[in-house]
Short mmCIF file of N, CA and C in Angstrom, two decimals:
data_model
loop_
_atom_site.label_atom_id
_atom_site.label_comp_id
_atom_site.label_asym_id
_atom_site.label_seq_id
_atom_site.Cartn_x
_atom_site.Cartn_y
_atom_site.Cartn_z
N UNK W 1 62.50 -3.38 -81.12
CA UNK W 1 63.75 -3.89 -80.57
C UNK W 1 64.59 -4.54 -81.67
N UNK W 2 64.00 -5.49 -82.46
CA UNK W 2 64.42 -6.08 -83.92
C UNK W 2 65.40 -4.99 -84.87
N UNK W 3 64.73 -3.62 -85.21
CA UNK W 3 64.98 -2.95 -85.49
C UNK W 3 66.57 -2.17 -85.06
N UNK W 4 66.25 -1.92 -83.88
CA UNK W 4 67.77 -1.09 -83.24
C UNK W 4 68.40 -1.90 -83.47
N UNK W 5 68.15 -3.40 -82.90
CA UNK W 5 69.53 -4.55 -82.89
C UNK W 5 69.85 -4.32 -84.17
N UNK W 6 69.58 -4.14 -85.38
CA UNK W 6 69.64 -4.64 -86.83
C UNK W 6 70.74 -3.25 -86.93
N UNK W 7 70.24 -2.13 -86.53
CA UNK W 7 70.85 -1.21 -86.59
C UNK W 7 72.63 -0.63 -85.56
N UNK W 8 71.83 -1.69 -84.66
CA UNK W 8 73.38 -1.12 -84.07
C UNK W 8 74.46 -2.61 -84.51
N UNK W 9 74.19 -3.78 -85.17
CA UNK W 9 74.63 -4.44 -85.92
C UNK W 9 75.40 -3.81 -87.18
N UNK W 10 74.62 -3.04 -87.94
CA UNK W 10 74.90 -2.26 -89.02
C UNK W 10 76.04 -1.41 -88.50
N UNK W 11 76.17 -0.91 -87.93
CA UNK W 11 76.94 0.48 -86.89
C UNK W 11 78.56 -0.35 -86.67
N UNK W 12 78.01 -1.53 -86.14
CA UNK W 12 79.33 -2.27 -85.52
C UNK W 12 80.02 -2.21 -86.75
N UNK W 13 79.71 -2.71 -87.75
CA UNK W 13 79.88 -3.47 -89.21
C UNK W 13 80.46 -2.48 -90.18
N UNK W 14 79.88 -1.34 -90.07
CA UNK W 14 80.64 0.07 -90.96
C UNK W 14 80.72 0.99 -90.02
N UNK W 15 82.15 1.77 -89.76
CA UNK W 15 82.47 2.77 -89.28
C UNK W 15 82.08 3.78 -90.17
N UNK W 16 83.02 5.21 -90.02
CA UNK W 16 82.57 6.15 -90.67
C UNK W 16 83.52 6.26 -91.85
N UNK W 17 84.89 5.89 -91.99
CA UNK W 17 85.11 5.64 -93.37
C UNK W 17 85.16 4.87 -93.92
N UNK W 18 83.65 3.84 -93.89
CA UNK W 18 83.33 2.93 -95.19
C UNK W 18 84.42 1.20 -94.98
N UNK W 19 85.14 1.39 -93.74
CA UNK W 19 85.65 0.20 -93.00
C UNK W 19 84.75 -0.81 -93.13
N UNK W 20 85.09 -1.72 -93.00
CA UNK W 20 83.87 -2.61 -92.43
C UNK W 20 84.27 -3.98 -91.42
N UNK W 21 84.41 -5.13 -91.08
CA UNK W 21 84.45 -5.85 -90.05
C UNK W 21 85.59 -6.86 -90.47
N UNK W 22 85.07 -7.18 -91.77
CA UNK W 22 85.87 -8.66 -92.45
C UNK W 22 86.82 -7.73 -93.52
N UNK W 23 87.95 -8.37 -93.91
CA UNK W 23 88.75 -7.94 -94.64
C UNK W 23 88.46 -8.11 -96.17
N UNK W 24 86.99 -9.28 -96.25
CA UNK W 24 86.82 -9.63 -97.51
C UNK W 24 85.89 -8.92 -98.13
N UNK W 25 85.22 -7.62 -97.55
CA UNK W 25 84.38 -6.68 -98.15
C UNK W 25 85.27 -5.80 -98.75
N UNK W 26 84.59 -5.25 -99.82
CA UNK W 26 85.79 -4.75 -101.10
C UNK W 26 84.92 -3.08 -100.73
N UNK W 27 85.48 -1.99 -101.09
CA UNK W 27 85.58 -0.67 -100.82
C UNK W 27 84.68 -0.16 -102.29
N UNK W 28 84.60 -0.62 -103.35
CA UNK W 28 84.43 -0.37 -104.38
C UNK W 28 84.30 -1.74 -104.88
N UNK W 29 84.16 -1.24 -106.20
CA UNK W 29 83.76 -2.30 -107.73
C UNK W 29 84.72 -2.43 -108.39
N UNK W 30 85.82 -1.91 -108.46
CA UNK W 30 87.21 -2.44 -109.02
C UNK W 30 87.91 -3.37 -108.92
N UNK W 31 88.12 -4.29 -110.23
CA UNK W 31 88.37 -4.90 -110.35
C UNK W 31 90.44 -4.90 -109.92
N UNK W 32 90.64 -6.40 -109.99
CA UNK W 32 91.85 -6.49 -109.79
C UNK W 32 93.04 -5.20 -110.51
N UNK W 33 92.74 -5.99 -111.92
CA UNK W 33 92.97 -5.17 -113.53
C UNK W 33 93.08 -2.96 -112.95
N UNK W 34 92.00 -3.13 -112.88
CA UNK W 34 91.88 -1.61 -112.36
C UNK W 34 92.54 -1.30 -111.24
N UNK W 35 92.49 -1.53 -110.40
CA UNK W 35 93.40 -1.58 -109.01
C UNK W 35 94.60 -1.50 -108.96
N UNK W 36 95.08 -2.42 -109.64
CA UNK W 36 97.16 -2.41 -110.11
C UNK W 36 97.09 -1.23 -110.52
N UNK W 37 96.16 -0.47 -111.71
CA UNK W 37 96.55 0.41 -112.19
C UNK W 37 97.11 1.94 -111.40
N UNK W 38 96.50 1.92 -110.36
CA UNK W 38 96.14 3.10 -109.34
C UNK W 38 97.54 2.47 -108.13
N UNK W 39 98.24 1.66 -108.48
CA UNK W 39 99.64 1.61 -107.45
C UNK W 39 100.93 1.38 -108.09
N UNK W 40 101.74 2.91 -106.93
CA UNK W 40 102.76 3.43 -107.94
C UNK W 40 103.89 2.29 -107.99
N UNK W 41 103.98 1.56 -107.24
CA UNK W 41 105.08 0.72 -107.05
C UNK W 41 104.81 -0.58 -107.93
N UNK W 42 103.58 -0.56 -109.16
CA UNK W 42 103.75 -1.95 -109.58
C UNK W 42 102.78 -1.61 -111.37
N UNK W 43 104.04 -0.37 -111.36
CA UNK W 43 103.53 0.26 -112.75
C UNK W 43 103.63 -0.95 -113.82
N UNK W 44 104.81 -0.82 -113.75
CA UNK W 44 104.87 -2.11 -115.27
C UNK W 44 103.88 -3.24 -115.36
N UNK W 45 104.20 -4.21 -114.34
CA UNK W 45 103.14 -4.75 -114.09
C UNK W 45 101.69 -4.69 -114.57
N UNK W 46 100.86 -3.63 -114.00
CA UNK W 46 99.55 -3.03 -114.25
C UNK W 46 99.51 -3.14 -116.08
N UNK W 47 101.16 -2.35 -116.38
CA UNK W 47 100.32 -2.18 -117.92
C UNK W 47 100.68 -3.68 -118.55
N UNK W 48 101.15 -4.54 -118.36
CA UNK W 48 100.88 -5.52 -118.95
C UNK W 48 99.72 -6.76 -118.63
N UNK W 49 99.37 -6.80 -117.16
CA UNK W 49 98.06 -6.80 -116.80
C UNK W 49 96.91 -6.36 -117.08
N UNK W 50 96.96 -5.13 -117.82
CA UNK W 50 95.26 -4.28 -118.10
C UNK W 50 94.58 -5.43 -119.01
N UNK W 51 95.25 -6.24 -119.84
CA UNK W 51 94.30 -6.69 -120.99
C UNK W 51 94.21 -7.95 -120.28
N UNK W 52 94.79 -9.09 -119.38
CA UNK W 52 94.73 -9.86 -119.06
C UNK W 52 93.36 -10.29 -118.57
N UNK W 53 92.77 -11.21 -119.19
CA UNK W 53 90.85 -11.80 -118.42
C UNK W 53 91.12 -11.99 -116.87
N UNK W 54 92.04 -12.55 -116.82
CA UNK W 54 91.94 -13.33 -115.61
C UNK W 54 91.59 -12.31 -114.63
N UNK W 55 92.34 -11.55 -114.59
CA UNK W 55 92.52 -10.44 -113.60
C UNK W 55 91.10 -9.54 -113.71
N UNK W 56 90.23 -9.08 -114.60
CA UNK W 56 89.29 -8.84 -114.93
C UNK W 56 87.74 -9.39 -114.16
N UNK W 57 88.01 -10.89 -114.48
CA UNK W 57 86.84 -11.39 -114.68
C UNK W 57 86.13 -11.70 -112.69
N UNK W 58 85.07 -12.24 -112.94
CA UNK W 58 84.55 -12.21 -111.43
C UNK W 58 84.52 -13.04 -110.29
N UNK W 59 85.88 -14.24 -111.11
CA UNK W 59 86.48 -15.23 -110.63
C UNK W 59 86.57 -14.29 -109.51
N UNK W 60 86.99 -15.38 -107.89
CA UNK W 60 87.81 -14.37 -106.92
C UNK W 60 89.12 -14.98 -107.05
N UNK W 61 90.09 -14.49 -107.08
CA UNK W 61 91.75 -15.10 -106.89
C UNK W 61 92.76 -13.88 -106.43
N UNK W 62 93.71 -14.47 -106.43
CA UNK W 62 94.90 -13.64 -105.72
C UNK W 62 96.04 -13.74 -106.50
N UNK W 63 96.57 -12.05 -106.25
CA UNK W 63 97.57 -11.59 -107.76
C UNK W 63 98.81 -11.75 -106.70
N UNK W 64 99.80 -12.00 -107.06
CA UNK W 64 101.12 -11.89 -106.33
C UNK W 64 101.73 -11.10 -106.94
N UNK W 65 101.44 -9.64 -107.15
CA UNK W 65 101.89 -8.57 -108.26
C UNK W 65 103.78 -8.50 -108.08
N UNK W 66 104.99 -8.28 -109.17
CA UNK W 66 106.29 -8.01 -108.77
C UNK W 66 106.24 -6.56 -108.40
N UNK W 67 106.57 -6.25 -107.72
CA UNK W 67 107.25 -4.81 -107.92
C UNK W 67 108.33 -3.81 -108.75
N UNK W 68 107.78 -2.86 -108.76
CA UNK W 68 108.87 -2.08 -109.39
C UNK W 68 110.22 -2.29 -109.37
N UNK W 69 110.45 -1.87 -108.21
CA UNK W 69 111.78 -1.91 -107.48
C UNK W 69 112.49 -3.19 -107.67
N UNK W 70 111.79 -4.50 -108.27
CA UNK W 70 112.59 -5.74 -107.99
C UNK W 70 112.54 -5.80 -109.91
N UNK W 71 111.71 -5.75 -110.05
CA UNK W 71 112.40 -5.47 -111.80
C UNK W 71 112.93 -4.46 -112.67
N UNK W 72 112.92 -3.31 -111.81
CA UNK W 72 114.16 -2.74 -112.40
C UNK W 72 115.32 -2.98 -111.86
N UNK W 73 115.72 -4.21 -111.06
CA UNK W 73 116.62 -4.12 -110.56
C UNK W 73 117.46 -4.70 -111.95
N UNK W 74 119.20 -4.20 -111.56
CA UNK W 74 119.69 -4.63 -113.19
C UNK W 74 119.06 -5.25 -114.24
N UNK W 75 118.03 -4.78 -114.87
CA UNK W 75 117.59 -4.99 -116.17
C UNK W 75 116.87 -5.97 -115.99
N UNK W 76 116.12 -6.36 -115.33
CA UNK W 76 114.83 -7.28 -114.81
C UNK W 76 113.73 -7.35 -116.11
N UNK W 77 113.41 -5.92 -115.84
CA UNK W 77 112.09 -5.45 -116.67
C UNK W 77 112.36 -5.69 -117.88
N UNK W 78 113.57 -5.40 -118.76
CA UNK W 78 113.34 -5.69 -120.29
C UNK W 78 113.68 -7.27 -120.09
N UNK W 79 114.36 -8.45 -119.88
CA UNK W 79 114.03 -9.29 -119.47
C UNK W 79 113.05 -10.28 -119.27
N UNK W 80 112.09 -9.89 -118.29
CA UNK W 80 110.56 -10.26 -118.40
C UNK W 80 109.39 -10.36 -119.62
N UNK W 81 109.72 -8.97 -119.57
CA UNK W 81 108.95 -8.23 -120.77
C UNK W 81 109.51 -9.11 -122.44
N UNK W 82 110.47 -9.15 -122.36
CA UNK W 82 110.93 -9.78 -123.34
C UNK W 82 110.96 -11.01 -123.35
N UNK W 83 110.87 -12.14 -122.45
CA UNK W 83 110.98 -13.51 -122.54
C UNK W 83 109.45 -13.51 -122.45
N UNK W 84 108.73 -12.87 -121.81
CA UNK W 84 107.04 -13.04 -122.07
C UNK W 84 105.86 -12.47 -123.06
N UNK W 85 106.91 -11.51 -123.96
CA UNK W 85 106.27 -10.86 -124.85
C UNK W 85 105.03 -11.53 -125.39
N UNK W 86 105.23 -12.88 -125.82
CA UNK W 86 104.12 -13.38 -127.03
C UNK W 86 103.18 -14.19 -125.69
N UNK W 87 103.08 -14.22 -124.32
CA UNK W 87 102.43 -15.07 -123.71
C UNK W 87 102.26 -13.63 -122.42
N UNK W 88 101.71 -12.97 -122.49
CA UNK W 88 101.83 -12.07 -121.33
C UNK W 88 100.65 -12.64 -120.11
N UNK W 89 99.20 -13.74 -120.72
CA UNK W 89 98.60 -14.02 -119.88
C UNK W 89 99.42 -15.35 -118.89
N UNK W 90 100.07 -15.94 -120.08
CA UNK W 90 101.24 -17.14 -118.77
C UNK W 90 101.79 -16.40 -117.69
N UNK W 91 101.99 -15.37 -117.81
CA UNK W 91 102.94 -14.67 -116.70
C UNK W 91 102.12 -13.87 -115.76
N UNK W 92 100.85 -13.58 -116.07
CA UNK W 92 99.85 -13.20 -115.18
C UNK W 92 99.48 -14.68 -114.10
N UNK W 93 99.31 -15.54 -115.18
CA UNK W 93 99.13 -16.88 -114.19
C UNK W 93 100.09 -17.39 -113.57
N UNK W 94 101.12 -17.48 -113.76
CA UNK W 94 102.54 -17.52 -113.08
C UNK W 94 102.77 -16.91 -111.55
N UNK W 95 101.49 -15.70 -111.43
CA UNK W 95 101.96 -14.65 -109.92
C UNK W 95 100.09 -14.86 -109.45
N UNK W 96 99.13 -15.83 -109.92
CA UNK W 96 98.01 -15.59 -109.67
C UNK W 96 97.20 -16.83 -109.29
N UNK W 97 96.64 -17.08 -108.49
CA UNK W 97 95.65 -17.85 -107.77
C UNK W 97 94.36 -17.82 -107.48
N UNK W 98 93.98 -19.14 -107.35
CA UNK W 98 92.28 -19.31 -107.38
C UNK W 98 92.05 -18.67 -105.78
N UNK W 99 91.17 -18.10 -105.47
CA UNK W 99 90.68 -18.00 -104.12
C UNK W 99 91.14 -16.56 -103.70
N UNK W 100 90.51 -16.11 -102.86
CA UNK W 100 91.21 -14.83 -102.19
C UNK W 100 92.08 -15.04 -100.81
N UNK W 101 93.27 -15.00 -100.70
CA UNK W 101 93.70 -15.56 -99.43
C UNK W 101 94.59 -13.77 -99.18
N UNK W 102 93.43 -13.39 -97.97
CA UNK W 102 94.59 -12.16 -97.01
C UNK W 102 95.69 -12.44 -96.92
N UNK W 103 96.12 -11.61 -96.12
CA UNK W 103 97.59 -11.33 -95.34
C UNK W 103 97.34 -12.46 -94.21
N UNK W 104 96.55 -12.20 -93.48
CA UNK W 104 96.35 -13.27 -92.56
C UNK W 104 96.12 -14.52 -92.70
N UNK W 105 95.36 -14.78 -93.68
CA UNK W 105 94.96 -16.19 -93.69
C UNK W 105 96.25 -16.86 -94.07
N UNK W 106 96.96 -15.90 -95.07
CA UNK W 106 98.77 -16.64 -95.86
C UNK W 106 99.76 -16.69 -94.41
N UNK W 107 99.01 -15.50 -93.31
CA UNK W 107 100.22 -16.06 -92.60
C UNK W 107 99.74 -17.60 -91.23
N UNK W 108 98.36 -17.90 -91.72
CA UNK W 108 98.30 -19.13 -91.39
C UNK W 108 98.64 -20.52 -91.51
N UNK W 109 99.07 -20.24 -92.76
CA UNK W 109 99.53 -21.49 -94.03
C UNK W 109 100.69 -21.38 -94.23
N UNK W 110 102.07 -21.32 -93.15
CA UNK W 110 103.14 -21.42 -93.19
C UNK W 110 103.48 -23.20 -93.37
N UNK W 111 104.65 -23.41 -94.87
CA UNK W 111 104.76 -24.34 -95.14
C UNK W 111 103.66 -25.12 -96.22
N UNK W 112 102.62 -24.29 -96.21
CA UNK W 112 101.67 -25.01 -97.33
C UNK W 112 102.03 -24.19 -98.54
N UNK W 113 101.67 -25.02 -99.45
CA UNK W 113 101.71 -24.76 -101.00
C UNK W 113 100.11 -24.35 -101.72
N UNK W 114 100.56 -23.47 -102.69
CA UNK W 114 99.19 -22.79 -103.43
C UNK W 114 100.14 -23.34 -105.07
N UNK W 115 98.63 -23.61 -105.53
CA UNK W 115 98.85 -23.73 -106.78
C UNK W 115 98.57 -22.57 -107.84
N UNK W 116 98.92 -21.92 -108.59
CA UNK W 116 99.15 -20.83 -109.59
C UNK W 116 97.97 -21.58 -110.71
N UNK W 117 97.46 -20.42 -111.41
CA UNK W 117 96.69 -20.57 -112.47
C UNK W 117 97.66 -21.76 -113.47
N UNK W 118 98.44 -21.21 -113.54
CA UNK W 118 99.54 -21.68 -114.60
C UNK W 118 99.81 -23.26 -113.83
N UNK W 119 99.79 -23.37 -113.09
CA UNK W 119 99.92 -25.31 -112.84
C UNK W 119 100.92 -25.20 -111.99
N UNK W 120 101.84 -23.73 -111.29
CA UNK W 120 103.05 -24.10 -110.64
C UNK W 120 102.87 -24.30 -108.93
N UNK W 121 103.63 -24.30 -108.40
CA UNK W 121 103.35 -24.33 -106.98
C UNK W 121 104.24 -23.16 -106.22
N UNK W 122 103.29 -22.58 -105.46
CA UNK W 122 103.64 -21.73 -104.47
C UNK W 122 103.76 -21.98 -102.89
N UNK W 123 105.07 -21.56 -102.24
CA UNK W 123 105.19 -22.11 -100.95
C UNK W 123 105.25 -20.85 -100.32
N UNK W 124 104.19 -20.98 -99.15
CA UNK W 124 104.06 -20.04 -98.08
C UNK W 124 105.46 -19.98 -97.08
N UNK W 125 105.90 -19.13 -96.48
CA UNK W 125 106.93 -19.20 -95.21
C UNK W 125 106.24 -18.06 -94.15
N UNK W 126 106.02 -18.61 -93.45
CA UNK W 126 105.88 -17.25 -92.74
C UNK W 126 107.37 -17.41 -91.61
N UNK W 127 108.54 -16.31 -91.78
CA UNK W 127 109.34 -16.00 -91.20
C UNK W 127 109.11 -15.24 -89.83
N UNK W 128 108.39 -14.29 -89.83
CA UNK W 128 107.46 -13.72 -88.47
C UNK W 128 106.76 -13.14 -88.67
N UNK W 129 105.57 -12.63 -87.65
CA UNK W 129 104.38 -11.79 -87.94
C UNK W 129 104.66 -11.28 -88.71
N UNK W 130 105.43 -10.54 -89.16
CA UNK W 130 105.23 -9.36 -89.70
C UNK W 130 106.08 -9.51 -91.52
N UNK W 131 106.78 -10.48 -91.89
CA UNK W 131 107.00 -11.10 -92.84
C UNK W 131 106.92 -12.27 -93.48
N UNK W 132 106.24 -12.17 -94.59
CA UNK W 132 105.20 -13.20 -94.86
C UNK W 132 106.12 -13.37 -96.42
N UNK W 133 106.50 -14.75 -96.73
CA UNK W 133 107.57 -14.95 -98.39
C UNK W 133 106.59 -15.54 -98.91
N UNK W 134 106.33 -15.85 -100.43
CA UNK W 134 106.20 -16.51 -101.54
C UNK W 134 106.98 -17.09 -102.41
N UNK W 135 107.26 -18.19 -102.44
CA UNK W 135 108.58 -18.64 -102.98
C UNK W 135 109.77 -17.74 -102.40
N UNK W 136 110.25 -17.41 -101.05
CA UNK W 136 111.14 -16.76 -100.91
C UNK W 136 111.28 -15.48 -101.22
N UNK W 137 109.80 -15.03 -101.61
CA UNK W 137 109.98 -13.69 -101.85
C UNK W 137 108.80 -12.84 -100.78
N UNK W 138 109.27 -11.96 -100.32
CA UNK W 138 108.49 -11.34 -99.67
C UNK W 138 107.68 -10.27 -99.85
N UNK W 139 106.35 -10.42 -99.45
CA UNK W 139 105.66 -9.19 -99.34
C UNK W 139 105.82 -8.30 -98.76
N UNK W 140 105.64 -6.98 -99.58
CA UNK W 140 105.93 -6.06 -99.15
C UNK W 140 104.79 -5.05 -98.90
N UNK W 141 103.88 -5.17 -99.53
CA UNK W 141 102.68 -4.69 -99.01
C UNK W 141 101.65 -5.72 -100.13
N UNK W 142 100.65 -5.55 -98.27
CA UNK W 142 99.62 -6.71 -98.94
C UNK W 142 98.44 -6.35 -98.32
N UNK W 143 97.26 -6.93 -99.10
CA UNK W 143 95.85 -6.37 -99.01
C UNK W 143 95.24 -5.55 -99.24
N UNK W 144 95.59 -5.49 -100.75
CA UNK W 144 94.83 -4.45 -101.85
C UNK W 144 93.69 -4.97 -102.13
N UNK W 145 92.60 -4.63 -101.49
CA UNK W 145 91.34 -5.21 -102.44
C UNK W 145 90.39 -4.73 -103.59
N UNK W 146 90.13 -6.02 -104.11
CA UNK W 146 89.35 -5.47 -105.51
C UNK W 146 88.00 -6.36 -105.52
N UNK W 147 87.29 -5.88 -106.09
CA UNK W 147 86.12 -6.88 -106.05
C UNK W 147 86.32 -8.02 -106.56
N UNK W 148 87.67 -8.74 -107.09
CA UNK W 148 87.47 -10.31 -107.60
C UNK W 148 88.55 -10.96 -107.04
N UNK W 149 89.24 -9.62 -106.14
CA UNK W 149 90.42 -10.67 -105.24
C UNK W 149 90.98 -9.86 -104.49
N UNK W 150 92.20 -10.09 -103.93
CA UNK W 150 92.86 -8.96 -103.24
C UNK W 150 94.46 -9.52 -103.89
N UNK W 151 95.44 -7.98 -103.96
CA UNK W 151 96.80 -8.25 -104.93
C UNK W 151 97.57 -8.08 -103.13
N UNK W 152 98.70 -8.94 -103.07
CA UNK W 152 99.86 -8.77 -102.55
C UNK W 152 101.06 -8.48 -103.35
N UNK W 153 101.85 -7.57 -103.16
CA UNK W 153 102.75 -6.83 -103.65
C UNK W 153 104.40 -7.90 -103.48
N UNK W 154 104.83 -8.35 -104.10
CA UNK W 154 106.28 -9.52 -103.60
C UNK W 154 107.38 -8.71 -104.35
N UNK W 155 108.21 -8.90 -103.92
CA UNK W 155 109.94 -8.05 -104.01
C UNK W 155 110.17 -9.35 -105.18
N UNK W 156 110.17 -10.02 -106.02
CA UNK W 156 110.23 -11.08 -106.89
C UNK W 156 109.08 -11.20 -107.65
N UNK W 157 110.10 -12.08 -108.71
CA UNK W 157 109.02 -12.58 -109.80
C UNK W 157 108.95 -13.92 -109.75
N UNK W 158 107.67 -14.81 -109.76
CA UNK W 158 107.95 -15.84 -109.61
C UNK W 158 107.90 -16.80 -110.96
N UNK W 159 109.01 -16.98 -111.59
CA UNK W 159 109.48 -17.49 -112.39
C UNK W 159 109.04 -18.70 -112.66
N UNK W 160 109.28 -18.86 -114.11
CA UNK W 160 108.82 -20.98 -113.84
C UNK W 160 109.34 -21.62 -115.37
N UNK W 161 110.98 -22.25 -115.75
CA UNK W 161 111.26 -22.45 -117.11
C UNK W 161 110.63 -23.13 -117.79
#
């Protein structure tokens, strides 16, 4: 009897494509670092991320990746790229956090603040179910997981002079 229960436990827990129950089981062994790399909307990003530890290592935290689309907007990207050239890990810590916090759990913490690797502060809004800001910037797709965190995708960069 021990047995079946254990088994139809197991059953509940993984469907047939490798789903599983909690959002915090990771699909694979890929890391954050690796993960950006494989999404088309946050190319630049990724390649200045690949060398970054943080994103790498087996810390768990959470990437607030920019998007494409919001830094190429009028000349964003050389911009960035250029005011962060000689510090590219500040600007990884600038969009990155200790802990893994979902989609859900961020849209629990409307009005609370997260602190950034980098020392800054991040303010949650949740505007409605279904749009969730970071400093006023919104996600646009979120809950990429990797084995040391999960990346949310934000229409912004979150800046800090």
């Amino acid at each position: 009897l021990l047995v079946v229960l254990v088994l139809a436990v197991n059953s509940l827990n993984n469907d047939d494509n490798g789903d599983t129950s909690t959002s915090h089981d990771q699909p694979n062994g890929d890391t954050i670092a690796a993960i950006i790399g494989n999404q088309d909307d946050i190319l630049t990003i990724s390649q200045i991320a690949s060398g970054v530890d943080v994103l790498q290592s087996s810390e768990e935290v959470t990437f607030f990746a920019p998007s494409d689309s919001y830094l190429g907007e009028q000349g964003r990207e050389d911009y960035f790229i250029s005011t962060f050239r000689d510090d590219y890990p500040y600007m990884i810590e600038l969009h990155t956090v200790p802990n893994r916090y979902t989609l859900d759990e961020l849209r629990q913490m409307d009005g609370q603040q997260l602190t950034t690797l980098a020392g800054t502060q991040l303010t949650i809004t949740v505007s409605s179910p279904s749009l969730v800001l970071i400093n006023d910037f919104p996600i646009v797709t979120g809950d990429i997981e990797a084995s040391n965190g999960v990346v949310h995708i934000i229409d912004g960069f979150l800046w800090s002079p």
